[in-house]
Coordinates of C-alpha atoms in Angstrom, one line a residue:
M1 CA 21.5 0.1 -41.7
F2 CA 20.9 -3.1 -39.5
R3 CA 18.5 -2.7 -36.7
F4 CA 17.9 -4.5 -33.5
M5 CA 14.9 -3.8 -30.9
V6 CA 15.4 -3.8 -27.2
H7 CA 12.2 -4.1 -25.1
G8 CA 12.1 -2.1 -21.6
F9 CA 10.0 -0.2 -19.5
Q10 CA 9.2 3.6 -18.5
K11 CA 7.5 4.7 -15.1
S12 CA 4.8 7.2 -15.8
E13 CA 5.6 10.8 -14.9
R14 CA 2.0 11.2 -13.3
Q15 CA 1.7 7.8 -11.6
P16 CA 5.3 6.6 -10.5
N17 CA 3.9 3.0 -9.5
L18 CA 2.2 2.7 -13.0
W19 CA 4.9 1.0 -15.5
V20 CA 4.4 1.2 -19.3
L21 CA 6.2 -1.0 -22.1
A22 CA 8.9 1.1 -23.8
E23 CA 11.0 0.2 -27.3
Y24 CA 14.1 1.3 -27.9
T25 CA 15.7 0.7 -31.5
F26 CA 19.7 0.6 -32.3
G27 CA 21.6 0.1 -35.3
H28 CA 24.9 0.0 -37.2
R29 CA 26.1 -0.6 -40.6
D30 CA 27.8 -3.5 -39.6
L31 CA 25.9 -6.6 -39.2
P32 CA 28.7 -8.4 -37.0
I33 CA 28.8 -5.6 -34.7
C34 CA 24.6 -5.5 -34.2
E35 CA 24.9 -9.4 -33.6
M36 CA 27.7 -8.9 -31.1
W37 CA 25.4 -6.1 -29.3
V38 CA 22.5 -8.5 -29.1
N39 CA 24.7 -11.5 -27.7
R40 CA 26.1 -9.2 -25.0
L41 CA 22.8 -7.9 -24.1
N42 CA 21.2 -11.5 -23.7
A43 CA 24.3 -12.7 -21.7
S44 CA 24.0 -10.0 -19.2
L45 CA 20.7 -10.7 -18.8
N46 CA 21.4 -14.3 -18.2
L47 CA 23.6 -13.4 -15.4
E48 CA 20.9 -11.8 -13.7
E49 CA 20.0 -14.5 -10.9
G50 CA 16.6 -12.7 -9.8
R51 CA 15.0 -13.3 -13.1
P52 CA 12.8 -16.3 -13.2
K53 CA 13.0 -18.7 -16.0
N54 CA 10.1 -21.1 -15.6
L55 CA 6.7 -20.2 -14.4
L56 CA 3.4 -22.0 -13.1
V57 CA 0.4 -19.8 -14.3
F58 CA -3.1 -20.0 -13.0
V59 CA -5.8 -18.3 -14.9
N60 CA -9.1 -17.7 -13.2
P61 CA -11.5 -17.1 -16.2
M62 CA -14.3 -15.8 -13.8
S63 CA -12.2 -13.5 -12.0
G64 CA -13.8 -9.7 -12.2
K65 CA -16.2 -9.5 -15.1
T66 CA -15.0 -13.0 -16.4
K67 CA -11.9 -11.1 -17.8
G68 CA -9.0 -13.7 -16.7
C69 CA -8.1 -15.1 -19.7
R70 CA -8.2 -11.4 -21.5
T71 CA -6.1 -10.4 -18.8
W72 CA -3.5 -13.0 -19.6
E73 CA -3.7 -12.6 -23.2
T74 CA -2.8 -8.9 -22.7
V75 CA 0.4 -9.8 -20.7
A76 CA 1.6 -13.1 -22.2
S77 CA 3.8 -11.5 -24.9
I78 CA 5.7 -9.9 -22.2
F79 CA 6.7 -13.3 -20.8
A80 CA 7.5 -14.6 -24.2
R81 CA 9.9 -11.5 -25.1
A82 CA 11.5 -12.4 -21.9
K83 CA 12.2 -15.6 -22.8
I84 CA 10.4 -17.1 -19.9
K85 CA 8.7 -20.4 -19.9
T86 CA 5.0 -20.3 -18.8
K87 CA 3.0 -23.7 -18.0
V88 CA -0.7 -22.0 -18.0
V89 CA -3.6 -23.9 -16.1
V90 CA -6.9 -22.3 -16.9
T91 CA -9.1 -23.1 -13.9
E92 CA -12.5 -25.1 -14.7
R93 CA -13.9 -24.9 -11.4
A94 CA -13.8 -23.3 -7.7
G95 CA -11.0 -25.3 -5.9
H96 CA -9.2 -26.3 -9.0
A97 CA -6.1 -24.3 -8.5
F98 CA -6.1 -25.6 -4.7
D99 CA -6.3 -29.0 -5.9
V100 CA -3.4 -28.5 -8.4
M101 CA -1.2 -26.9 -5.7
A102 CA -1.9 -29.3 -3.0
S103 CA -1.5 -32.5 -5.5
T104 CA 2.1 -30.7 -7.2
T105 CA 4.8 -32.8 -6.3
N106 CA 7.6 -30.7 -4.6
K107 CA 10.0 -32.2 -7.1
E108 CA 7.9 -30.7 -9.7
L109 CA 7.7 -27.5 -8.0
N110 CA 11.3 -27.2 -7.6
S111 CA 11.4 -26.8 -11.4
Y112 CA 9.5 -23.7 -11.2
D113 CA 10.8 -20.2 -10.1
G114 CA 7.5 -18.9 -9.2
V115 CA 3.6 -19.4 -9.1
I116 CA 1.9 -16.7 -10.7
A117 CA -2.2 -15.9 -10.0
V118 CA -4.0 -14.3 -12.8
G119 CA -7.1 -13.2 -10.9
G120 CA -8.3 -11.5 -7.8
D121 CA -7.4 -11.7 -3.9
G122 CA -9.9 -14.8 -3.4
F123 CA -8.1 -16.7 -6.5
F124 CA -4.4 -15.9 -4.8
N125 CA -5.7 -17.0 -1.4
E126 CA -7.0 -20.5 -3.3
I127 CA -3.3 -20.9 -4.5
L128 CA -2.0 -19.6 -1.2
N129 CA -3.7 -22.3 0.7
G130 CA -2.9 -25.1 -1.7
F131 CA 0.7 -24.6 -1.4
L132 CA 0.9 -24.2 2.4
S133 CA -1.8 -26.7 3.4
S134 CA 0.7 -29.8 2.5
R135 CA 4.0 -28.1 3.2
H136 CA 3.9 -25.6 6.3
K137 CA 4.3 -27.5 9.2
A138 CA 3.9 -25.0 11.9
P139 CA 2.3 -25.3 15.4
Y140 CA -1.1 -23.7 16.3
P141 CA -1.5 -20.3 17.2
P142 CA -0.9 -19.3 21.3
A143 CA -3.9 -19.0 23.1
P144 CA -5.2 -18.0 26.7
S145 CA -5.4 -20.9 29.1
D146 CA -9.2 -20.8 29.4
F147 CA -9.5 -20.8 25.4
V148 CA -6.9 -23.6 25.4
H149 CA -8.7 -25.7 27.9
S150 CA -12.2 -25.3 26.4
V151 CA -10.8 -26.9 23.3
G152 CA -7.8 -29.0 24.4
S153 CA -10.1 -31.8 26.1
N154 CA -10.8 -32.9 22.4
D155 CA -7.3 -32.1 20.9
D156 CA -4.2 -33.3 22.6
S157 CA -2.1 -30.7 20.2
L158 CA -3.2 -28.0 22.2
A159 CA -3.3 -29.4 25.7
Q160 CA -1.1 -28.1 28.2
K161 CA 1.5 -30.5 30.0
P162 CA 1.5 -30.7 33.8
D163 CA 5.2 -29.6 33.7
E164 CA 4.6 -26.5 31.7
K165 CA 5.7 -23.1 32.9
V166 CA 2.7 -21.0 32.6
A167 CA 3.3 -17.0 33.0
E168 CA 0.6 -15.3 34.9
A169 CA -1.1 -12.0 33.5
S170 CA -0.5 -9.1 35.8
D171 CA -4.3 -8.3 35.3
Q172 CA -6.8 -10.4 36.9
N173 CA -9.0 -10.5 33.6
D174 CA -6.1 -11.5 31.6
G175 CA -5.5 -15.3 30.7
Q176 CA -2.3 -17.3 30.6
Y177 CA 0.1 -18.0 28.0
S178 CA 2.7 -20.8 28.0
S179 CA 5.6 -20.2 25.7
Q180 CA 6.0 -24.1 25.5
D181 CA 2.7 -24.6 24.9
N182 CA 2.6 -24.2 21.2
G183 CA 6.2 -24.8 20.4
L184 CA 6.7 -21.1 19.0
G185 CA 10.7 -20.5 17.4
P186 CA 12.2 -21.8 14.3
S187 CA 13.4 -25.0 16.4
N188 CA 9.9 -26.3 16.2
F189 CA 9.2 -26.2 12.7
L190 CA 9.5 -29.5 10.6
Q191 CA 11.3 -29.2 7.5
D192 CA 11.1 -31.4 4.2
S193 CA 14.4 -31.9 3.0
E194 CA 13.2 -32.4 -0.5
F195 CA 11.6 -28.9 -0.3
P196 CA 12.8 -26.7 2.5
Y197 CA 10.5 -24.0 3.9
P198 CA 10.4 -21.1 3.7
H199 CA 11.8 -21.8 -0.1
E200 CA 14.6 -19.2 -0.6
W201 CA 13.8 -19.1 -4.5
L202 CA 10.2 -19.8 -5.2
R203 CA 8.1 -16.5 -5.1
F204 CA 4.3 -15.8 -6.2
G205 CA 3.1 -13.2 -8.4
I206 CA -0.5 -11.7 -9.2
I207 CA -1.5 -10.3 -12.1
P208 CA -4.7 -8.2 -11.1
A209 CA -8.0 -9.3 -12.6
G210 CA -10.4 -9.2 -9.5
S211 CA -12.6 -7.1 -8.0
T212 CA -10.5 -5.2 -5.4
D213 CA -6.8 -6.6 -5.9
A214 CA -5.9 -4.9 -2.6
I215 CA -2.7 -7.1 -2.3
V216 CA -1.3 -6.0 -5.9
M217 CA -2.2 -2.5 -4.9
C218 CA 0.1 -2.8 -1.6
T219 CA 2.9 -4.7 -3.2
T220 CA 3.2 -2.6 -6.4
G221 CA 1.1 0.6 -5.8
A222 CA -0.7 0.1 -9.0
R223 CA -3.7 -2.3 -10.1
D224 CA -2.4 -2.6 -13.7
A225 CA -1.7 -5.9 -15.2
V226 CA 1.4 -4.9 -17.3
T227 CA 3.1 -3.7 -14.4
S228 CA 2.6 -6.5 -12.3
A229 CA 3.6 -8.7 -15.5
L230 CA 6.7 -6.4 -15.5
H231 CA 7.7 -6.8 -11.6
I232 CA 7.6 -10.6 -12.4
V233 CA 9.7 -10.5 -15.5
L234 CA 12.4 -8.3 -13.6
G235 CA 12.6 -10.6 -10.7
K236 CA 11.5 -8.1 -8.2
R237 CA 11.1 -9.8 -4.7
V238 CA 9.2 -8.4 -1.4
Y239 CA 8.4 -10.5 1.8
L240 CA 5.0 -10.5 2.8
D241 CA 3.3 -11.8 6.1
I242 CA 1.1 -14.2 6.2
A243 CA -1.8 -15.2 8.8
Q244 CA -2.8 -18.7 10.0
I245 CA -6.4 -19.0 11.0
V246 CA -7.6 -21.8 12.8
S247 CA -11.2 -22.5 13.1
W248 CA -11.7 -24.9 16.0
K249 CA -15.4 -24.9 15.9
A250 CA -17.4 -24.0 12.8
T251 CA -20.9 -23.6 15.0
A252 CA -21.4 -23.5 18.7
A253 CA -22.9 -27.1 18.7
S254 CA -19.9 -28.5 16.5
K255 CA -17.2 -30.7 17.7
V256 CA -13.7 -29.4 18.1
E257 CA -12.1 -29.9 14.7
P258 CA -9.3 -27.8 14.2
C259 CA -9.6 -26.4 10.3
V260 CA -6.3 -24.1 8.9
R261 CA -6.4 -21.8 6.4
Y262 CA -4.0 -18.6 5.4
A263 CA -4.8 -15.2 4.7
A264 CA -2.6 -12.8 3.1
S265 CA -4.4 -9.3 3.6
F266 CA -7.2 -9.5 5.8
A267 CA -9.8 -11.4 7.9
G268 CA -13.1 -9.9 9.0
Y269 CA -16.2 -10.8 10.9
G270 CA -19.6 -9.3 11.5
F271 CA -20.0 -6.7 8.8
Y272 CA -17.4 -8.3 6.6
G273 CA -18.5 -11.9 6.9
D274 CA -22.2 -10.7 6.4
V275 CA -21.2 -8.9 3.3
I276 CA -19.4 -11.8 1.6
T277 CA -22.2 -14.1 2.6
E278 CA -24.9 -11.8 1.0
S279 CA -22.7 -11.2 -2.2
E280 CA -22.8 -14.7 -2.8
K281 CA -26.4 -14.7 -3.7
Y282 CA -25.6 -12.2 -6.4
R283 CA -22.7 -13.7 -8.4
W284 CA -24.6 -13.0 -11.7
M285 CA -23.9 -9.4 -10.9
G286 CA -19.8 -9.5 -10.7
P287 CA -18.1 -7.1 -9.0
K288 CA -21.3 -5.0 -8.3
R289 CA -22.6 -7.2 -6.4
Y290 CA -20.2 -6.5 -3.3
D291 CA -21.9 -2.8 -3.4
F292 CA -25.1 -4.2 -3.4
A293 CA -24.5 -6.5 -0.5
G294 CA -22.5 -4.0 1.4
T295 CA -25.5 -1.8 1.3
K296 CA -28.1 -4.1 2.5
V297 CA -25.9 -5.3 5.4
F298 CA -25.1 -1.6 6.1
L299 CA -29.0 -1.2 6.4
R300 CA -29.6 -4.0 8.4
H301 CA -27.2 -3.0 11.2
R302 CA -26.5 -6.3 13.1
S303 CA -23.9 -6.7 16.2
Y304 CA -22.7 -9.7 17.7
E305 CA -21.7 -10.7 20.9
A306 CA -18.4 -12.1 21.2
E307 CA -15.0 -11.8 23.3
I308 CA -11.4 -11.2 21.8
A309 CA -8.4 -11.9 23.5
Y310 CA -5.2 -10.6 21.9
L311 CA -1.3 -10.5 23.0
E312 CA 0.0 -7.6 24.2
V313 CA 3.1 -6.5 22.1
E314 CA 6.3 -5.1 24.2
S315 CA 7.1 -1.5 23.9
G316 CA 9.3 -0.6 20.8
R317 CA 7.9 -3.5 18.6
T318 CA 5.4 -1.3 17.1
N319 CA 6.1 1.1 14.2
A320 CA 3.9 4.0 15.4
A321 CA 2.1 4.9 18.7
P322 CA -1.2 3.7 19.3
D323 CA -4.1 5.8 18.7
R324 CA -5.0 8.0 21.8
G325 CA -7.0 11.0 21.7
C326 CA -9.8 13.0 23.8
C327 CA -13.5 11.7 23.1
R328 CA -16.4 13.9 22.5
L329 CA -19.5 13.0 20.8
G330 CA -18.2 9.6 20.1
I331 CA -15.6 10.9 18.0
L332 CA -12.3 10.5 18.9
Q333 CA -10.2 13.9 18.5
T334 CA -7.1 13.8 16.8
S335 CA -5.5 16.4 19.0
G336 CA -3.8 13.5 21.2
S337 CA -3.3 11.2 18.1
P338 CA 0.3 10.8 16.4
N339 CA 0.4 13.4 13.7
K340 CA -0.1 11.9 9.9
S341 CA 3.6 12.9 9.3
D342 CA 4.8 10.6 12.3
R343 CA 3.1 7.5 10.7
V344 CA 5.6 5.1 8.8
I345 CA 4.4 4.3 5.7
C346 CA 5.3 1.0 3.7
R347 CA 7.2 1.9 0.8
T348 CA 9.9 0.6 -1.9
N349 CA 13.1 -0.8 0.3
C350 CA 11.3 0.1 3.3
N351 CA 13.2 -0.4 6.5
I352 CA 10.9 -2.0 8.6
C353 CA 10.2 -4.8 6.2
K354 CA 13.7 -5.3 5.3
I355 CA 14.2 -9.1 6.6
K356 CA 15.8 -12.4 5.5
S357 CA 13.4 -15.4 4.8
S358 CA 15.0 -17.1 8.0
C359 CA 12.8 -14.5 10.0
S360 CA 9.7 -16.5 8.7
T361 CA 8.6 -17.8 12.1
P362 CA 5.5 -17.1 14.3
Y363 CA 5.9 -14.7 17.0
S364 CA 8.7 -15.3 19.5
C365 CA 6.9 -14.3 22.7
P366 CA 8.5 -13.9 26.0
E367 CA 8.2 -15.9 29.1
E368 CA 5.8 -13.6 30.6
A369 CA 3.0 -12.2 28.1
R370 CA -0.1 -10.8 28.7
W371 CA -3.4 -11.4 27.3
L372 CA -5.5 -8.5 27.0
R373 CA -9.3 -8.8 26.1
S374 CA -12.6 -7.1 24.8
R375 CA -15.8 -8.0 25.4
G376 CA -19.2 -6.8 24.1
R377 CA -21.1 -6.3 20.9
F378 CA -19.4 -5.7 17.7
L379 CA -20.5 -4.6 14.2
S380 CA -17.3 -6.2 13.2
V381 CA -14.0 -7.7 13.7
G382 CA -11.3 -7.5 11.5
A383 CA -7.7 -8.5 11.5
A384 CA -5.7 -6.7 8.9
V385 CA -2.1 -8.2 7.4
I386 CA -1.3 -5.3 5.2
S387 CA -2.9 -2.0 4.7
N388 CA -5.5 -3.5 2.2
R389 CA -5.6 -0.3 0.0
N390 CA -7.9 -0.3 -2.9
E391 CA -9.7 2.0 -5.2
K392 CA -12.6 2.6 -2.8
A393 CA -10.4 2.9 0.2
P394 CA -7.3 4.8 -1.3
D395 CA -5.3 4.8 2.5
G396 CA -6.7 1.2 3.3
L397 CA -7.9 -0.1 6.5
V398 CA -4.8 0.9 8.3
V399 CA -2.5 3.4 6.5
D400 CA 0.4 2.5 8.1
A401 CA 0.2 -1.2 8.1
H402 CA 3.3 -3.0 6.7
L403 CA 4.1 -6.0 4.5
A404 CA 6.3 -7.7 6.7
D405 CA 6.6 -6.2 10.4
G406 CA 5.0 -9.7 12.1
L407 CA 2.1 -7.6 13.3
L408 CA -1.7 -7.9 12.7
H409 CA -3.8 -4.7 13.0
L410 CA -6.9 -5.9 15.0
I411 CA -9.7 -3.5 14.3
L412 CA -12.7 -3.9 16.6
I413 CA -16.0 -1.9 15.9
K414 CA -18.1 -1.6 18.9
D415 CA -22.0 -1.2 18.3
C416 CA -22.8 2.4 17.8
P417 CA -25.5 4.3 16.2
H418 CA -26.1 3.9 12.8
V419 CA -25.0 7.5 11.8
L420 CA -21.7 7.1 13.6
Y421 CA -21.0 3.8 11.8
L422 CA -21.6 5.4 8.5
W423 CA -19.1 8.4 9.3
H424 CA -16.6 5.8 9.9
L425 CA -17.1 4.2 6.5
I426 CA -17.1 7.3 4.9
E427 CA -13.6 8.2 6.6
L428 CA -12.4 4.7 4.8
T429 CA -13.2 6.1 1.5
R430 CA -11.5 9.4 1.7
K431 CA -8.1 10.0 1.0
G432 CA -6.5 11.3 4.0
G433 CA -9.2 10.0 6.1
N434 CA -9.2 8.6 9.9
P435 CA -11.4 5.7 9.9
L436 CA -9.7 4.7 13.6
N437 CA -10.2 7.8 15.3
F438 CA -13.6 7.1 16.8
K439 CA -14.6 6.0 20.5
F440 CA -16.4 3.0 19.2
V441 CA -13.2 1.9 17.2
E442 CA -10.6 0.0 19.0
H443 CA -7.2 -0.6 17.1
Y444 CA -4.5 -2.8 18.4
K445 CA -1.2 -4.3 17.0
T446 CA -0.6 -8.0 17.8
P447 CA 1.1 -11.0 16.6
A448 CA -1.8 -13.3 17.8
F449 CA -5.6 -13.3 18.7
T450 CA -8.5 -15.5 19.9
F451 CA -12.1 -14.8 18.9
T452 CA -15.3 -16.8 20.8
S453 CA -18.5 -16.0 19.5
S454 CA -21.7 -16.0 21.9
G455 CA -24.2 -16.9 18.9
N456 CA -24.9 -20.0 16.9
E457 CA -23.0 -19.4 13.9
S458 CA -20.2 -17.1 13.0
V459 CA -18.9 -16.5 9.2
W460 CA -15.5 -15.0 8.5
N461 CA -14.3 -13.2 5.4
L462 CA -10.9 -14.6 4.5
D463 CA -9.1 -12.7 1.5
G464 CA -12.8 -12.4 0.2
E465 CA -13.6 -16.1 0.8
L466 CA -16.1 -17.7 3.2
F467 CA -14.8 -19.4 6.5
R468 CA -17.0 -20.4 9.1
A469 CA -15.6 -20.2 12.6
H470 CA -17.3 -20.0 15.8
Q471 CA -14.2 -20.3 18.0
L472 CA -10.9 -19.0 16.2
S473 CA -7.3 -18.5 16.9
A474 CA -4.9 -16.8 14.6
Q475 CA -1.3 -15.8 14.4
V476 CA 0.9 -14.0 11.9
F477 CA 4.0 -15.6 10.3
Q478 CA 6.9 -12.8 9.4
G479 CA 7.7 -12.7 5.8
L480 CA 6.6 -15.9 5.2
I481 CA 6.5 -15.9 1.2
S482 CA 7.9 -13.6 -1.2
L483 CA 6.2 -11.8 -3.9
F484 CA 7.3 -10.5 -7.3
A485 CA 7.1 -6.9 -6.4
S486 CA 9.1 -4.2 -5.0
G487 CA 6.4 -2.4 -2.9
P488 CA 4.7 1.0 -3.6
E489 CA 7.0 4.0 -4.5
V490 CA 4.2 6.8 -3.4

């Protein structure tokens, strides 16, 4: 009996999002028949256009508990069996992957079908920014007229022209917005003929080896290296929104010098910025440093004076009704809130996220758009691109956030008693919890927002990386990149 083996996968019965390797052995007494079957199987696989054949792989040896290299060794054989060529770059320092991506020529990048990150969310953020920094030619985010004027005096790219048509906001506290001001729309994107963007073929992949791995959890449903590797090998594709974050001033005394960064999962200030700042002192602790730093920052209970302006979304663009309810004892009762069954959760083949790459543009704002504002003292300000599910927050920050709906979830935590803030954090850790149903929590869906601190310094957390911004503006690009993933099934 002559035999040959076919490598495949099966879905776990208890965890459908978890994929495990499987091997199937076939045989026949006639060797030519076996060879014919093998040849036909290989020919059929070669006809599948979605499968990658050449990948650029970055491995962060310091990710998580210094497990990046071990994680890659676990899955490298999967790529070899699939006959996928891999060029592996093991990073030697912080910023190494950024430098390699930024310096890689478009001609060389065109020879790859995808770029893979073996590490955590912060490592993927480094690769993403290295890729987009020199290739994504896009206008700055929109902003209210008073915000624009405060930075426009030193930067012509945001200065309004005398003949521009400015739409007045209907509320006297609202700002103004010009749809021409920032050149929104596909026609204003500068395209590189050698490497047109958004790229139709190049995809990104993440093999989880970090501390939280929220992006992998939201795009595959499982924090598992083998599952992620199988999504890559099979050529799965899902589009992902990307937030463009622009720091105009690092501190109150700084000059206006725009610094552009991109985030794939989350941008956070206040509590989130303080935790990432504090955790830098305890890198020797590994992933546990975040728990330790979070406890210290929580006990400190610091709030910050700031102003946030955000674009109002026209009716019908959001995929769920806003959270409303009756307030009592600081808690927002769920009687007036949408039922959990009414929430549209992002899943595989999500109808809301079924877009084409040609939709990878900033929010196309109507001529009349209102800027709404929130002022006061905040314990935290967060902008979630995706739900950010992880092992400590099973539903994430926003349970019904989508991967590619073109909206940011702005979460403002007003100053409140210590015990109520603790209650909010506990709800985040509970499956089926309601962390947004509190009187001191404001939740808005918006395509763009601005932030101005009243303090001297402001530190933000962008996908787990530090970012200093006293004055900041942000916008979301719908489906800007695509990942080797298919979305969570359950």
